[in-house]
XYZ file of C-alpha atoms in Angstrom:
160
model
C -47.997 51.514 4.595
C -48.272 50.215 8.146
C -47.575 52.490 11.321
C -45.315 50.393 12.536
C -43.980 46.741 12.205
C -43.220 44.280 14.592
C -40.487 41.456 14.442
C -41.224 37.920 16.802
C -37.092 36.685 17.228
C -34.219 38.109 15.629
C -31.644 34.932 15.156
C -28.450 33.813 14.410
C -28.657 35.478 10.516
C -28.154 39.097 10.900
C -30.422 41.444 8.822
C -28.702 42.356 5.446
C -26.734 45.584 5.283
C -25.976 48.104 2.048
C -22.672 46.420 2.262
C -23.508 42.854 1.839
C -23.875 41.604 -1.984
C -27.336 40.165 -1.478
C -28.751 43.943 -0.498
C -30.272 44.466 -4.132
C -32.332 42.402 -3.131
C -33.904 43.810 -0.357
C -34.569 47.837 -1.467
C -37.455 48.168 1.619
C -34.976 47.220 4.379
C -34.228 50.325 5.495
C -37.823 51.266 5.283
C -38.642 48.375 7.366
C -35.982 48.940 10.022
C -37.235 52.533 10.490
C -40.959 51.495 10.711
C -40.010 48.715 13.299
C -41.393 49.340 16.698
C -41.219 46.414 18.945
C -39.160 43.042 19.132
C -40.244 40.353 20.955
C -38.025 37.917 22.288
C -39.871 34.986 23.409
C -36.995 33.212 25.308
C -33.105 33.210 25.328
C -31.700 31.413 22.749
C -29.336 31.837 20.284
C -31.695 31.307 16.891
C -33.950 33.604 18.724
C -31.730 36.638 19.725
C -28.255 37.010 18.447
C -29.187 38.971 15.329
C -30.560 41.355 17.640
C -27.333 43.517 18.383
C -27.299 44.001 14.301
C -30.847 45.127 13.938
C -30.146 47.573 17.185
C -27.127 48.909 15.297
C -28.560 49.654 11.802
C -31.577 51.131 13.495
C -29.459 53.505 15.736
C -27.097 54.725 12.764
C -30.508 56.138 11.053
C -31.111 59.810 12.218
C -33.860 60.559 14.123
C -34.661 56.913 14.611
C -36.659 56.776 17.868
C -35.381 53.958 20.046
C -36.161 49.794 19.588
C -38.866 48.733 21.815
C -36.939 45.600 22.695
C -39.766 42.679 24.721
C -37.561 39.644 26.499
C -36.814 37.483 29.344
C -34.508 39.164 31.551
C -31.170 37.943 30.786
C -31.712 39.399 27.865
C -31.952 43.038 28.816
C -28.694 42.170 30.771
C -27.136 40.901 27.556
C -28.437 43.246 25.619
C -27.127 46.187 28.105
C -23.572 44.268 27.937
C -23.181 43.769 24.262
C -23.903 47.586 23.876
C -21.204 48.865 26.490
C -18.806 46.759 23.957
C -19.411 48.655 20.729
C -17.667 50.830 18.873
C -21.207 53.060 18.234
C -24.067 53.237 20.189
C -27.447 51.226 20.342
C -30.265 52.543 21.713
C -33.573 50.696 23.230
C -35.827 50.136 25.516
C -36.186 46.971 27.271
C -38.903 45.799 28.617
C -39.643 42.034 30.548
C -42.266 39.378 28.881
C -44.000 39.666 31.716
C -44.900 43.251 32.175
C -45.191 43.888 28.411
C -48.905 43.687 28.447
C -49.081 46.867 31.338
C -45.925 48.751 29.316
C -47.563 51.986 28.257
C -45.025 51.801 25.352
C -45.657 48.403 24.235
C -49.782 49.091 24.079
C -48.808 52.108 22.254
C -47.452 49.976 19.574
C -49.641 47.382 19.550
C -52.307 49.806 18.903
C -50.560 51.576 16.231
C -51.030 47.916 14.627
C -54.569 47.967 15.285
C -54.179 45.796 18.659
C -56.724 45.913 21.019
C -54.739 44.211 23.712
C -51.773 42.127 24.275
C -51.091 39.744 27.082
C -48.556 37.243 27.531
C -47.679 34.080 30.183
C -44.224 31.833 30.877
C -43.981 28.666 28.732
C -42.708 25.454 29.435
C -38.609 25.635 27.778
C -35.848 27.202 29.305
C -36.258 29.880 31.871
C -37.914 32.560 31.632
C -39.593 31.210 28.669
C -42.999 33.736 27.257
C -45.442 33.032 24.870
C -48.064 36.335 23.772
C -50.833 36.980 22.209
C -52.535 39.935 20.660
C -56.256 40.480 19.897
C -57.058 42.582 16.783
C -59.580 45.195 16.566
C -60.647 43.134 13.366
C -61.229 40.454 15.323
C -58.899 38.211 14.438
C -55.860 36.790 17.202
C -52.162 35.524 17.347
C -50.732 33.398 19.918
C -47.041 33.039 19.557
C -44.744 30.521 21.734
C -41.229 30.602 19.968
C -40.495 26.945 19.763
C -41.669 25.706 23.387
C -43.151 22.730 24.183
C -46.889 22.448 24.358
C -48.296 23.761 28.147
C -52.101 24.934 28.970
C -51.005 28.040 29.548
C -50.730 29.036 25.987
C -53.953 27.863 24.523
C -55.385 29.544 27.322
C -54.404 32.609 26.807
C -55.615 32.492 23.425
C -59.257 31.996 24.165
């Protein structure tokens, strides 16, 4: 099994709960939730963020669960911060900007723990404070991941 997992947008569908009818079908969730170590949240949109303050909530209720690495533009540690003052149980994270994610001691901890060599990231042309990433294997292999942005140099570049 794999250190530790990593989710790229958490929309509008919330992750499925024991309670919901559809859980049979998902036995690993909680396996998966616990085993998550970093979310990145390429930009601010609804169908990229709003099933976050589920995920944060089923992750907190597990004991001993360390806290969510959460990786986002800005407004959505503010958010974030916001939608957890209003709940009836706490969430707990760690936010961290787009931008500084690649110097985050926390965030190359995790990327490691997926066998990551390095991760680096760099604004996109969409809304703002828009981020695409990319991480470098140790296996060689790469991802560059933009969210739904429109094409820009920037991105390609940073794959190379």
């Amino acid at each position: 099994a794999p250190a530790c997992v990593e989710t790229w947008g958490c929309g509008e569908q919330p992750p499925p709960t024991p309670t919901r009818s559809a859980a049979p079908l998902y036995p690993p969730f909680p396996k998966v939730v616990r085993a998550l170590a970093l979310v990145w949240i390429s930009h601010l949109h609804a169908d990229h963020h709003l099933g976050l303050v589920r995920l944060l909530e089923l992750r907190s209720a597990r004991p001993g669960a360390a806290p969510l690495l959460v990786v986002g533009p800005h407004a959505l540690g503010v958010w974030l911060r916001e939608a957890a003052a209003r709940l009836h149980s706490p969430v707990e994270f760690r936010f961290v900007h787009c931008g500084a994610a690649g110097a985050d001691a926390a965030v190359c901890a995790a990327i490691r723990r997926l066998g990551c060599s390095w991760l680096a990231s760099t604004r996109v042309d969409h809304c703002a404070d828009s981020w695409g990433v990319a991480l470098q294997h140790s296996e060689g292999w790469g991802l560059v991941y933009s969210g739904d942005t429109r094409p820009c140099e920037r991105l390609p570049a940073l794959g190379r």
